[in-house]
Amino acid sequence: MPNDVGHEIADALGTLLRRSTRERIYRRLTEGLGEAVDEVTYPVLSGLARTGPRSAAGLADEIGLDRSGVTRRATRLEQAGLLRREPDPADRRATLLALTEAGRAAIETTRQRLATHIEDSLASWPPGEAQTFARQLRRFVDHGPFTA
Amino acid sequence: MPNDVGHEIADALGTLLRRSTRERIYRRLTEGLGEAVDEVTYPVLSGLARTGPRSAAGLADEIGLDRSGVTRRATRLEQAGLLRREPDPADRRATLLALTEAGRAAIETTRQRLATHIEDSLASWPPGEAQTFARQLRRFVDHGPFTA
DNA sequence: GCATATTGCGTGCGTCGCGCACGCTAGTGT
DNA sequence: ACACTAGCGTGCGCGACGCACGCAATATGC
């Protein structure tokens, strides 16, 4: 059965995906950050946190969305004070989307919560295995089936 | 920095989730299976494949959806011949959702495609590491942060 | 044994997010 | 100077969703 490993990983990924798209997860991670931060607007925040201030078009391309969607989500976040539109000094028709201090704080909070949650649930693993798993997972993500 | 591993895994999972929800992935996996199989109806098919014939309510609960959504998706799949509604012999008000032979074949095709795709992209890994990664991933999914 | 509550399903309705297409403004090229 | 392109935001129609309702079948109370 040459495809054993593939099926094993595929099944595990399947349940992982299913579970992680549950709304509850987002709720717990974004609790208390204001109702503007939800599973819809989150990718905009986290995208900006990853790449820094950026045009709507570039961000749309990265998070796999239409430009109009980014515009609308950005507007919501802007009204909530988590995001700021600033004119691109190099191109006056462009507007850069940038996180405000509150936006960065919100992202950092969720990041910290998630990391802590993961660490807690891995506390019972044999020492060292969590590290090797993290390394392999990173490699799997970077050079694996979903690289493109 | 005690949260290093947590952050490492969290970031990897983040990009993994982002990439795997890209529409292209579904397109490639479900290519040629008819337009009734898409990222909307897929969870219904795969849920039934996992658990066998089942009530709409139970399935809705598992895939994290309202009953009405399952009803509508099931109707689409039923019209495409991938799913069958059969009366529950034990409870005459209930209707069980069950895969037809075509439905099972469709799921099996995507499963096989995904497994092959994963195997291919892991071909360059050192021998044995794919196996250990698969085992650890399974454990991560079963006893990890998203178990509940 | 019959009335009532409960369970299970499907459907109408309002809402929301999406992609598409258009208009407007600002650069770019000849 | 003038067409042409690039970048944004908005109106529009579409599709999926959750909620609430109605109907049928079953469980429950007396």
mmCIF file of C-alpha atoms (C1' of nucleotides) in Angstrom:
data_model
loop_
_atom_site.group_PDB
_atom_site.id
_atom_site.type_symbol
_atom_site.label_atom_id
_atom_site.label_comp_id
_atom_site.label_asym_id
_atom_site.label_seq_id
_atom_site.Cartn_x
_atom_site.Cartn_y
_atom_site.Cartn_z
ATOM 1 C CA MET A 1 0.000 0.000 0.000
ATOM 2 C CA PRO A 2 2.241 2.806 -1.174
ATOM 3 C CA ASN A 3 -0.164 5.611 -0.317
ATOM 4 C CA ASP A 4 -0.473 4.893 3.358
ATOM 5 C CA VAL A 5 1.417 7.918 4.547
ATOM 6 C CA GLY A 6 -0.424 10.158 2.126
ATOM 7 C CA HIS A 7 -3.785 8.969 3.332
ATOM 8 C CA GLU A 8 -2.726 9.231 6.931
ATOM 9 C CA ILE A 9 -1.631 12.825 6.517
ATOM 10 C CA ALA A 10 -4.603 13.659 4.363
ATOM 11 C CA ASP A 11 -7.059 12.367 6.937
ATOM 12 C CA ALA A 12 -5.303 14.144 9.764
ATOM 13 C CA LEU A 13 -5.262 17.374 7.812
ATOM 14 C CA GLY A 14 -8.915 16.936 7.041
ATOM 15 C CA THR A 15 -10.001 16.733 10.628
ATOM 16 C CA LEU A 16 -7.580 19.490 11.536
ATOM 17 C CA LEU A 17 -9.084 21.793 8.971
ATOM 18 C CA ARG A 18 -12.604 20.884 9.978
ATOM 19 C CA ARG A 19 -11.937 21.580 13.616
ATOM 20 C CA SER A 20 -9.981 24.763 13.143
ATOM 21 C CA THR A 21 -12.651 26.422 11.054
ATOM 22 C CA ARG A 22 -15.114 26.012 13.872
ATOM 23 C CA GLU A 23 -16.391 29.371 14.882
ATOM 24 C CA ARG A 24 -15.708 28.730 18.543
ATOM 25 C CA ILE A 25 -11.982 28.833 17.977
ATOM 26 C CA TYR A 26 -12.091 32.312 16.571
ATOM 27 C CA ARG A 27 -14.422 33.385 19.328
ATOM 28 C CA ARG A 28 -12.037 32.290 22.023
ATOM 29 C CA LEU A 29 -9.000 33.765 20.344
ATOM 30 C CA THR A 30 -10.572 37.116 19.578
ATOM 31 C CA GLU A 31 -12.617 37.464 22.747
ATOM 32 C CA GLY A 32 -12.713 40.968 24.097
ATOM 33 C CA LEU A 33 -11.081 42.528 21.057
ATOM 34 C CA GLY A 34 -14.255 44.176 19.844
ATOM 35 C CA GLU A 35 -16.802 42.840 17.432
ATOM 36 C CA ALA A 36 -14.936 44.220 14.450
ATOM 37 C CA VAL A 37 -12.449 41.384 14.791
ATOM 38 C CA ASP A 38 -14.043 38.216 13.544
ATOM 39 C CA GLU A 39 -13.213 35.431 11.148
ATOM 40 C CA VAL A 40 -13.989 37.748 8.249
ATOM 41 C CA THR A 41 -11.764 40.653 9.137
ATOM 42 C CA TYR A 42 -9.052 38.634 10.805
ATOM 43 C CA PRO A 43 -7.166 37.714 7.632
ATOM 44 C CA VAL A 44 -6.763 41.405 6.842
ATOM 45 C CA LEU A 45 -5.266 42.115 10.218
ATOM 46 C CA SER A 46 -2.981 39.137 10.196
ATOM 47 C CA GLY A 47 -1.960 39.771 6.600
ATOM 48 C CA LEU A 48 -0.927 43.291 7.429
ATOM 49 C CA ALA A 49 0.865 42.106 10.534
ATOM 50 C CA ARG A 50 2.861 39.723 8.385
ATOM 51 C CA THR A 51 3.821 42.070 5.596
ATOM 52 C CA GLY A 52 3.527 45.558 7.008
ATOM 53 C CA PRO A 53 1.622 48.426 5.371
ATOM 54 C CA ARG A 54 0.391 47.379 2.008
ATOM 55 C CA SER A 55 -1.933 48.268 -0.832
ATOM 56 C CA ALA A 56 -5.401 46.787 -0.964
ATOM 57 C CA ALA A 57 -4.646 45.031 -4.228
ATOM 58 C CA GLY A 58 -1.537 43.326 -2.891
ATOM 59 C CA LEU A 59 -3.310 42.224 0.240
ATOM 60 C CA ALA A 60 -6.262 40.951 -1.748
ATOM 61 C CA ASP A 61 -3.941 38.862 -3.847
ATOM 62 C CA GLU A 62 -2.292 37.352 -0.812
ATOM 63 C CA ILE A 63 -5.366 36.405 1.139
ATOM 64 C CA GLY A 64 -7.114 35.158 -1.983
ATOM 65 C CA LEU A 65 -9.900 37.695 -2.205
ATOM 66 C CA ASP A 66 -11.315 40.293 -4.498
ATOM 67 C CA ARG A 67 -10.110 43.856 -4.042
ATOM 68 C CA SER A 68 -13.598 44.983 -3.145
ATOM 69 C CA GLY A 69 -13.715 42.560 -0.270
ATOM 70 C CA VAL A 70 -10.508 43.914 1.151
ATOM 71 C CA THR A 71 -11.851 47.435 0.799
ATOM 72 C CA ARG A 72 -14.979 46.602 2.748
ATOM 73 C CA ARG A 73 -13.184 44.675 5.462
ATOM 74 C CA ALA A 74 -10.636 47.441 5.755
ATOM 75 C CA THR A 75 -13.405 49.980 6.166
ATOM 76 C CA ARG A 76 -14.879 48.018 9.035
ATOM 77 C CA LEU A 77 -11.530 47.747 10.729
ATOM 78 C CA GLU A 78 -10.821 51.404 10.104
ATOM 79 C CA GLN A 79 -14.046 52.432 11.798
ATOM 80 C CA ALA A 80 -13.093 50.242 14.740
ATOM 81 C CA GLY A 81 -9.749 51.985 14.949
ATOM 82 C CA LEU A 82 -7.666 48.909 14.241
ATOM 83 C CA LEU A 83 -6.547 49.932 10.790
ATOM 84 C CA ARG A 84 -5.514 53.184 9.187
ATOM 85 C CA ARG A 85 -5.513 54.240 5.553
ATOM 86 C CA GLU A 86 -2.549 56.362 4.684
ATOM 87 C CA PRO A 87 -1.676 57.778 1.270
ATOM 88 C CA ASP A 88 1.200 56.081 -0.443
ATOM 89 C CA PRO A 89 3.940 58.709 -0.576
ATOM 90 C CA ALA A 90 5.307 57.145 -3.735
ATOM 91 C CA ASP A 91 1.999 56.961 -5.626
ATOM 92 C CA ARG A 92 -0.704 59.443 -4.850
ATOM 93 C CA ARG A 93 -3.552 57.361 -6.188
ATOM 94 C CA ALA A 94 -2.634 54.432 -3.927
ATOM 95 C CA THR A 95 -3.649 54.127 -0.298
ATOM 96 C CA LEU A 96 -1.714 51.929 2.029
ATOM 97 C CA LEU A 97 -3.500 49.861 4.622
ATOM 98 C CA ALA A 98 -1.619 49.902 7.895
ATOM 99 C CA LEU A 99 -2.346 48.604 11.365
ATOM 100 C CA THR A 100 -2.824 51.088 14.144
ATOM 101 C CA GLU A 101 -1.314 50.455 17.504
ATOM 102 C CA ALA A 102 -4.609 48.916 18.591
ATOM 103 C CA GLY A 103 -4.567 46.673 15.546
ATOM 104 C CA ARG A 104 -1.088 45.429 16.293
ATOM 105 C CA ALA A 105 -2.091 44.834 19.895
ATOM 106 C CA ALA A 106 -5.134 42.831 18.802
ATOM 107 C CA ILE A 107 -3.079 40.617 16.529
ATOM 108 C CA GLU A 108 -0.435 40.149 19.148
ATOM 109 C CA THR A 109 -3.071 39.143 21.663
ATOM 110 C CA THR A 110 -4.522 36.445 19.437
ATOM 111 C CA ARG A 111 -1.065 35.210 18.507
ATOM 112 C CA GLN A 112 -0.128 34.920 22.139
ATOM 113 C CA ARG A 113 -3.381 33.217 23.054
ATOM 114 C CA LEU A 114 -3.035 30.672 20.301
ATOM 115 C CA ALA A 115 0.573 29.944 21.100
ATOM 116 C CA THR A 116 -0.200 29.474 24.759
ATOM 117 C CA HIS A 117 -3.140 27.258 23.946
ATOM 118 C CA ILE A 118 -0.976 25.099 21.728
ATOM 119 C CA GLU A 119 1.810 24.883 24.292
ATOM 120 C CA ASP A 120 -0.636 23.873 26.983
ATOM 121 C CA SER A 121 -2.088 21.081 24.949
ATOM 122 C CA LEU A 122 1.393 19.816 24.109
ATOM 123 C CA ALA A 123 2.599 19.802 27.669
ATOM 124 C CA SER A 124 2.094 16.068 27.980
ATOM 125 C CA TRP A 125 4.220 15.228 24.964
ATOM 126 C CA PRO A 126 7.587 13.597 25.535
ATOM 127 C CA PRO A 127 10.212 16.305 25.887
ATOM 128 C CA GLY A 128 11.718 17.324 22.589
ATOM 129 C CA GLU A 129 8.988 15.880 20.418
ATOM 130 C CA ALA A 130 7.115 19.142 20.278
ATOM 131 C CA GLN A 131 10.232 20.827 18.910
ATOM 132 C CA THR A 132 10.821 18.238 16.224
ATOM 133 C CA PHE A 133 7.160 18.293 15.330
ATOM 134 C CA ALA A 134 7.234 22.064 14.988
ATOM 135 C CA ARG A 135 10.261 21.839 12.712
ATOM 136 C CA GLN A 136 8.690 19.163 10.550
ATOM 137 C CA LEU A 137 5.412 20.994 10.359
ATOM 138 C CA ARG A 138 7.224 24.113 9.253
ATOM 139 C CA ARG A 139 8.993 22.167 6.543
ATOM 140 C CA PHE A 140 5.757 20.491 5.545
ATOM 141 C CA VAL A 141 4.149 23.883 5.123
ATOM 142 C CA ASP A 142 7.074 25.416 3.286
ATOM 143 C CA HIS A 143 7.985 22.563 0.989
ATOM 144 C CA GLY A 144 4.862 20.472 1.133
ATOM 145 C CA PRO A 145 1.748 19.926 -0.912
ATOM 146 C CA PHE A 146 0.335 23.404 -0.414
ATOM 147 C CA THR A 147 3.402 25.433 -1.167
ATOM 148 C CA ALA A 148 2.061 26.900 -4.348
ATOM 149 C CA MET B 1 11.138 32.578 25.523
ATOM 150 C CA PRO B 2 8.886 29.745 26.712
ATOM 151 C CA ASN B 3 6.342 30.120 23.942
ATOM 152 C CA ASP B 4 8.676 29.569 21.044
ATOM 153 C CA VAL B 5 7.275 26.215 20.038
ATOM 154 C CA GLY B 6 3.734 27.451 20.367
ATOM 155 C CA HIS B 7 4.382 30.393 18.124
ATOM 156 C CA GLU B 8 6.242 28.259 15.634
ATOM 157 C CA ILE B 9 3.376 25.820 15.358
ATOM 158 C CA ALA B 10 0.797 28.581 15.370
ATOM 159 C CA ASP B 11 2.453 30.389 12.500
ATOM 160 C CA ALA B 12 2.873 27.215 10.495
ATOM 161 C CA LEU B 13 -0.753 26.305 11.057
ATOM 162 C CA GLY B 14 -1.764 29.785 10.029
ATOM 163 C CA THR B 15 -0.099 29.625 6.648
ATOM 164 C CA LEU B 16 -1.287 26.056 6.235
ATOM 165 C CA LEU B 17 -4.873 27.066 6.819
ATOM 166 C CA ARG B 18 -4.564 30.065 4.577
ATOM 167 C CA ARG B 19 -3.167 28.013 1.728
ATOM 168 C CA SER B 20 -5.492 25.092 2.045
ATOM 169 C CA THR B 21 -8.625 27.192 1.873
ATOM 170 C CA ARG B 22 -7.553 28.511 -1.481
ATOM 171 C CA GLU B 23 -10.185 27.645 -4.015
ATOM 172 C CA ARG B 24 -7.672 26.193 -6.451
ATOM 173 C CA ILE B 25 -7.001 23.261 -4.160
ATOM 174 C CA TYR B 26 -10.611 22.168 -4.190
ATOM 175 C CA ARG B 27 -10.791 22.700 -7.900
ATOM 176 C CA ARG B 28 -7.914 20.365 -8.543
ATOM 177 C CA LEU B 29 -9.133 17.726 -6.152
ATOM 178 C CA THR B 30 -12.704 17.708 -7.387
ATOM 179 C CA GLU B 31 -11.994 18.190 -11.066
ATOM 180 C CA GLY B 32 -14.248 16.162 -13.306
ATOM 181 C CA LEU B 33 -16.602 15.102 -10.521
ATOM 182 C CA GLY B 34 -19.423 17.312 -11.659
ATOM 183 C CA GLU B 35 -20.205 20.822 -10.588
ATOM 184 C CA ALA B 36 -22.308 19.632 -7.686
ATOM 185 C CA VAL B 37 -19.111 18.804 -5.821
ATOM 186 C CA ASP B 38 -17.531 21.989 -4.632
ATOM 187 C CA GLU B 39 -16.174 23.402 -1.406
ATOM 188 C CA VAL B 40 -19.720 23.932 -0.207
ATOM 189 C CA THR B 41 -21.082 20.457 -0.697
ATOM 190 C CA TYR B 42 -17.853 18.609 -0.053
ATOM 191 C CA PRO B 43 -18.129 18.556 3.740
ATOM 192 C CA VAL B 44 -21.454 16.770 3.441
ATOM 193 C CA LEU B 45 -19.999 14.074 1.238
ATOM 194 C CA SER B 46 -16.917 13.586 3.329
ATOM 195 C CA GLY B 47 -18.910 13.649 6.542
ATOM 196 C CA LEU B 48 -21.156 10.875 5.295
ATOM 197 C CA ALA B 49 -18.158 8.937 4.065
ATOM 198 C CA ARG B 50 -16.686 9.103 7.535
ATOM 199 C CA THR B 51 -19.731 8.153 9.545
ATOM 200 C CA GLY B 52 -22.016 6.298 7.197
ATOM 201 C CA PRO B 53 -25.700 7.079 6.677
ATOM 202 C CA ARG B 54 -26.827 9.690 9.101
ATOM 203 C CA SER B 55 -29.556 12.111 9.968
ATOM 204 C CA ALA B 56 -29.362 15.688 8.773
ATOM 205 C CA ALA B 57 -29.275 16.990 12.322
ATOM 206 C CA GLY B 58 -26.349 14.799 13.312
ATOM 207 C CA LEU B 59 -24.408 15.732 10.235
ATOM 208 C CA ALA B 60 -25.123 19.403 10.767
ATOM 209 C CA ASP B 61 -23.789 19.166 14.260
ATOM 210 C CA GLU B 62 -20.604 17.519 13.094
ATOM 211 C CA ILE B 63 -19.722 19.847 10.273
ATOM 212 C CA GLY B 64 -20.692 22.876 12.312
ATOM 213 C CA LEU B 65 -23.649 24.073 10.299
ATOM 214 C CA ASP B 66 -27.311 24.787 10.650
ATOM 215 C CA ARG B 67 -29.709 21.987 9.783
ATOM 216 C CA SER B 68 -31.155 24.033 6.978
ATOM 217 C CA GLY B 69 -27.774 24.305 5.327
ATOM 218 C CA VAL B 70 -27.343 20.557 5.385
ATOM 219 C CA THR B 71 -30.799 20.127 3.932
ATOM 220 C CA ARG B 72 -30.034 22.426 1.019
ATOM 221 C CA ARG B 73 -26.613 20.957 0.316
ATOM 222 C CA ALA B 74 -28.056 17.480 0.515
ATOM 223 C CA THR B 75 -30.735 18.425 -1.993
ATOM 224 C CA ARG B 76 -28.112 19.595 -4.439
ATOM 225 C CA LEU B 77 -26.127 16.423 -4.030
ATOM 226 C CA GLU B 78 -29.266 14.351 -4.288
ATOM 227 C CA GLN B 79 -30.163 15.946 -7.617
ATOM 228 C CA ALA B 80 -26.660 15.212 -8.827
ATOM 229 C CA GLY B 81 -27.083 11.571 -7.879
ATOM 230 C CA LEU B 82 -24.321 11.546 -5.284
ATOM 231 C CA LEU B 83 -26.550 11.278 -2.263
ATOM 232 C CA ARG B 84 -29.748 9.466 -1.434
ATOM 233 C CA ARG B 85 -32.409 10.158 1.157
ATOM 234 C CA GLU B 86 -33.775 7.033 2.710
ATOM 235 C CA PRO B 87 -36.344 6.770 5.455
ATOM 236 C CA ASP B 88 -34.995 5.774 8.805
ATOM 237 C CA PRO B 89 -36.494 2.349 9.536
ATOM 238 C CA ALA B 90 -36.334 3.022 13.250
ATOM 239 C CA ASP B 91 -38.022 6.430 13.187
ATOM 240 C CA ARG B 92 -40.468 7.252 10.458
ATOM 241 C CA ARG B 93 -40.159 11.000 10.745
ATOM 242 C CA ALA B 94 -36.397 10.856 10.234
ATOM 243 C CA THR B 95 -34.660 10.606 6.870
ATOM 244 C CA LEU B 96 -31.171 9.284 6.634
ATOM 245 C CA LEU B 97 -28.673 10.850 4.267
ATOM 246 C CA ALA B 98 -26.591 8.206 2.552
ATOM 247 C CA LEU B 99 -24.031 8.272 -0.208
ATOM 248 C CA THR B 100 -24.851 6.604 -3.459
ATOM 249 C CA GLU B 101 -22.272 4.535 -5.241
ATOM 250 C CA ALA B 102 -21.359 7.596 -7.289
ATOM 251 C CA GLY B 103 -20.975 9.621 -4.111
ATOM 252 C CA ARG B 104 -18.625 7.085 -2.589
ATOM 253 C CA ALA B 105 -16.638 7.005 -5.804
ATOM 254 C CA ALA B 106 -16.337 10.791 -5.829
ATOM 255 C CA ILE B 107 -15.069 10.901 -2.275
ATOM 256 C CA GLU B 108 -12.669 8.080 -2.942
ATOM 257 C CA THR B 109 -11.304 9.893 -5.972
ATOM 258 C CA THR B 110 -10.572 13.061 -4.049
ATOM 259 C CA ARG B 111 -9.077 11.100 -1.192
ATOM 260 C CA GLN B 112 -6.788 9.276 -3.554
ATOM 261 C CA ARG B 113 -5.806 12.446 -5.382
ATOM 262 C CA LEU B 114 -4.970 14.257 -2.192
ATOM 263 C CA ALA B 115 -2.981 11.357 -0.815
ATOM 264 C CA THR B 116 -0.995 11.045 -4.020
ATOM 265 C CA HIS B 117 -0.387 14.758 -4.101
ATOM 266 C CA ILE B 118 0.906 14.697 -0.549
ATOM 267 C CA GLU B 119 3.087 11.693 -1.199
ATOM 268 C CA ASP B 120 4.599 13.301 -4.249
ATOM 269 C CA SER B 121 5.511 16.461 -2.433
ATOM 270 C CA LEU B 122 7.077 14.458 0.368
ATOM 271 C CA ALA B 123 9.182 12.307 -1.897
ATOM 272 C CA SER B 124 12.282 14.359 -1.230
ATOM 273 C CA TRP B 125 12.082 13.980 2.517
ATOM 274 C CA PRO B 126 14.623 11.780 4.252
ATOM 275 C CA PRO B 127 13.294 8.245 4.398
ATOM 276 C CA GLY B 128 11.244 7.581 7.498
ATOM 277 C CA GLU B 129 10.611 11.201 8.369
ATOM 278 C CA ALA B 130 7.338 11.259 6.501
ATOM 279 C CA GLN B 131 6.135 8.359 8.609
ATOM 280 C CA THR B 132 7.106 9.929 11.893
ATOM 281 C CA PHE B 133 5.598 13.213 10.805
ATOM 282 C CA ALA B 134 2.361 11.512 9.908
ATOM 283 C CA ARG B 135 2.261 9.846 13.307
ATOM 284 C CA GLN B 136 2.962 13.050 15.165
ATOM 285 C CA LEU B 137 0.453 14.979 13.095
ATOM 286 C CA ARG B 138 -2.156 12.393 13.910
ATOM 287 C CA ARG B 139 -1.404 12.698 17.584
ATOM 288 C CA PHE B 140 -1.410 16.475 17.333
ATOM 289 C CA VAL B 141 -4.845 16.353 15.806
ATOM 290 C CA ASP B 142 -6.215 13.804 18.236
ATOM 291 C CA HIS B 143 -4.748 15.103 21.472
ATOM 292 C CA GLY B 144 -3.813 18.631 20.454
ATOM 293 C CA PRO B 145 -5.225 22.094 20.752
ATOM 294 C CA PHE B 146 -8.240 21.497 18.567
ATOM 295 C CA THR B 147 -9.455 18.260 20.018
ATOM 296 C CA ALA B 148 -12.604 19.697 21.479
ATOM 297 C "C1'" DG C 1 -56.375 6.296 25.305
ATOM 298 C "C1'" DC C 2 -56.143 10.817 24.163
ATOM 299 C "C1'" DA C 3 -54.234 15.509 24.431
ATOM 300 C "C1'" DT C 4 -49.946 17.817 24.648
ATOM 301 C "C1'" DA C 5 -45.091 18.415 24.197
ATOM 302 C "C1'" DT C 6 -41.075 17.175 21.635
ATOM 303 C "C1'" DT C 7 -38.311 15.786 17.762
ATOM 304 C "C1'" DG C 8 -36.978 15.855 12.916
ATOM 305 C "C1'" DC C 9 -37.261 17.802 8.521
ATOM 306 C "C1'" DG C 10 -37.933 21.254 4.854
ATOM 307 C "C1'" DT C 11 -38.896 26.167 3.373
ATOM 308 C "C1'" DG C 12 -39.511 31.379 3.334
ATOM 309 C "C1'" DC C 13 -37.159 35.365 4.746
ATOM 310 C "C1'" DG C 14 -33.767 38.687 5.949
ATOM 311 C "C1'" DT C 15 -28.768 39.247 6.246
ATOM 312 C "C1'" DC C 16 -24.144 39.126 4.878
ATOM 313 C "C1'" DG C 17 -20.076 38.505 2.150
ATOM 314 C "C1'" DC C 18 -18.653 37.828 -2.266
ATOM 315 C "C1'" DG C 19 -17.193 38.819 -7.384
ATOM 316 C "C1'" DC C 20 -18.062 41.741 -11.224
ATOM 317 C "C1'" DA C 21 -18.432 45.935 -13.528
ATOM 318 C "C1'" DC C 22 -18.440 50.720 -13.478
ATOM 319 C "C1'" DG C 23 -16.774 55.473 -12.391
ATOM 320 C "C1'" DC C 24 -13.346 58.445 -10.667
ATOM 321 C "C1'" DT C 25 -8.680 59.989 -9.827
ATOM 322 C "C1'" DA C 26 -3.793 59.781 -10.634
ATOM 323 C "C1'" DG C 27 0.131 58.319 -12.978
ATOM 324 C "C1'" DT C 28 2.420 56.680 -17.729
ATOM 325 C "C1'" DG C 29 3.716 56.692 -22.526
ATOM 326 C "C1'" DT C 30 4.166 58.706 -27.059
ATOM 327 C "C1'" DA D 1 -1.596 67.222 -25.112
ATOM 328 C "C1'" DC D 2 -4.023 63.031 -25.245
ATOM 329 C "C1'" DA D 3 -4.978 58.326 -24.937
ATOM 330 C "C1'" DC D 4 -4.093 54.569 -21.863
ATOM 331 C "C1'" DT D 5 -3.238 52.110 -17.699
ATOM 332 C "C1'" DA D 6 -3.258 51.390 -12.641
ATOM 333 C "C1'" DG D 7 -5.436 51.854 -8.138
ATOM 334 C "C1'" DC D 8 -9.684 52.478 -5.232
ATOM 335 C "C1'" DG D 9 -14.264 52.576 -3.816
ATOM 336 C "C1'" DT D 10 -19.278 51.503 -4.711
ATOM 337 C "C1'" DG D 11 -23.721 49.608 -6.741
ATOM 338 C "C1'" DC D 12 -25.619 45.340 -8.041
ATOM 339 C "C1'" DG D 13 -26.954 40.603 -8.328
ATOM 340 C "C1'" DC D 14 -25.926 36.085 -6.422
ATOM 341 C "C1'" DG D 15 -25.380 32.532 -3.280
ATOM 342 C "C1'" DA D 16 -24.977 30.621 1.381
ATOM 343 C "C1'" DC D 17 -26.162 31.193 5.890
ATOM 344 C "C1'" DG D 18 -29.066 31.292 10.419
ATOM 345 C "C1'" DC D 19 -33.579 31.864 12.237
ATOM 346 C "C1'" DA D 20 -38.241 30.949 12.681
ATOM 347 C "C1'" DC D 21 -42.134 28.748 11.138
ATOM 348 C "C1'" DG D 22 -45.120 24.802 9.537
ATOM 349 C "C1'" DC D 23 -45.928 19.961 9.040
ATOM 350 C "C1'" DA D 24 -45.491 15.151 10.154
ATOM 351 C "C1'" DA D 25 -44.209 11.540 13.496
ATOM 352 C "C1'" DT D 26 -43.070 10.153 18.039
ATOM 353 C "C1'" DA D 27 -42.735 10.472 23.063
ATOM 354 C "C1'" DT D 28 -44.934 11.824 27.400
ATOM 355 C "C1'" DG D 29 -48.412 13.003 30.997
ATOM 356 C "C1'" DC D 30 -52.623 12.074 33.112
#
